[in-house]
mmCIF file of C-alpha atoms in Angstrom:
data_model
loop_
_atom_site.group_PDB
_atom_site.id
_atom_site.type_symbol
_atom_site.label_atom_id
_atom_site.label_comp_id
_atom_site.label_asym_id
_atom_site.label_seq_id
_atom_site.Cartn_x
_atom_site.Cartn_y
_atom_site.Cartn_z
ATOM 1 C CA MET A 1 79.336 150.115 122.310
ATOM 2 C CA THR A 2 80.051 146.588 121.707
ATOM 3 C CA SER A 3 79.856 144.003 118.945
ATOM 4 C CA GLU A 4 80.478 140.182 119.019
ATOM 5 C CA LEU A 5 83.100 138.483 116.579
ATOM 6 C CA ASP A 6 82.558 135.205 115.612
ATOM 7 C CA TYR A 7 85.939 133.576 115.547
ATOM 8 C CA VAL A 8 86.581 131.766 111.357
ATOM 9 C CA SER A 9 89.876 129.656 111.921
ATOM 10 C CA ARG A 10 91.489 129.848 108.771
ATOM 11 C CA TYR A 11 90.832 126.397 106.788
ATOM 12 C CA ASP A 12 86.927 127.055 107.282
ATOM 13 C CA GLN A 13 87.821 130.916 105.513
ATOM 14 C CA ARG A 14 90.424 128.674 103.146
ATOM 15 C CA LEU A 15 87.237 126.263 102.484
ATOM 16 C CA ALA A 16 84.379 128.646 101.776
ATOM 17 C CA ALA A 17 86.482 130.074 99.180
ATOM 18 C CA VAL A 18 87.022 126.581 97.499
ATOM 19 C CA ARG A 19 84.053 126.253 98.108
ATOM 20 C CA ASP A 20 82.201 129.400 96.597
ATOM 21 C CA VAL A 21 84.664 129.080 92.873
ATOM 22 C CA LEU A 22 83.045 125.344 92.927
ATOM 23 C CA LYS A 23 79.911 126.630 93.567
ATOM 24 C CA GLN A 24 80.607 129.048 90.646
ATOM 25 C CA ASP A 25 82.363 126.931 88.268
ATOM 26 C CA THR A 26 79.693 124.258 88.445
ATOM 27 C CA GLY A 27 76.539 123.682 88.750
ATOM 28 C CA LEU A 28 77.015 121.076 91.431
ATOM 29 C CA THR A 29 74.810 122.038 95.027
ATOM 30 C CA ASP A 30 76.403 123.826 97.862
ATOM 31 C CA ALA A 31 76.666 120.357 99.680
ATOM 32 C CA ALA A 32 78.281 118.543 97.282
ATOM 33 C CA CYS A 33 80.286 121.208 96.604
ATOM 34 C CA ARG A 34 82.009 121.606 99.673
ATOM 35 C CA ALA A 35 82.336 118.010 100.145
ATOM 36 C CA LEU A 36 85.106 118.100 97.751
ATOM 37 C CA ALA A 37 85.907 121.682 99.003
ATOM 38 C CA VAL A 38 86.988 119.746 101.442
ATOM 39 C CA ARG A 39 88.941 116.337 100.034
ATOM 40 C CA LEU A 40 90.778 118.835 97.954
ATOM 41 C CA LEU A 41 92.351 121.071 100.895
ATOM 42 C CA ARG A 42 93.222 118.212 102.457
ATOM 43 C CA LEU A 43 94.649 116.502 99.650
ATOM 44 C CA LEU A 44 96.247 120.012 99.535
ATOM 45 C CA ASP A 45 97.593 119.416 103.386
ATOM 46 C CA GLU A 46 99.328 116.530 102.788
ATOM 47 C CA ALA A 47 100.068 115.975 99.365
ATOM 48 C CA PRO A 48 104.564 116.954 99.940
ATOM 49 C CA GLU A 49 105.619 120.228 99.631
ATOM 50 C CA GLN A 50 107.504 119.913 96.634
ATOM 51 C CA LEU A 51 104.900 118.860 94.542
ATOM 52 C CA ARG A 52 102.500 121.885 95.681
ATOM 53 C CA ARG A 53 104.716 124.839 94.113
#
């Protein structure tokens, strides 16, 4: 018995987590939540470490 596992990158996991929070807490569509999640993660990834703490 073998099962095929789909690889999900850490970025995609983070993106899904942020998208899900936005979807729960806002009235935005799934596409809008995903677009906003991409922008938020990009901002967090590009921010200097001192600002992230």
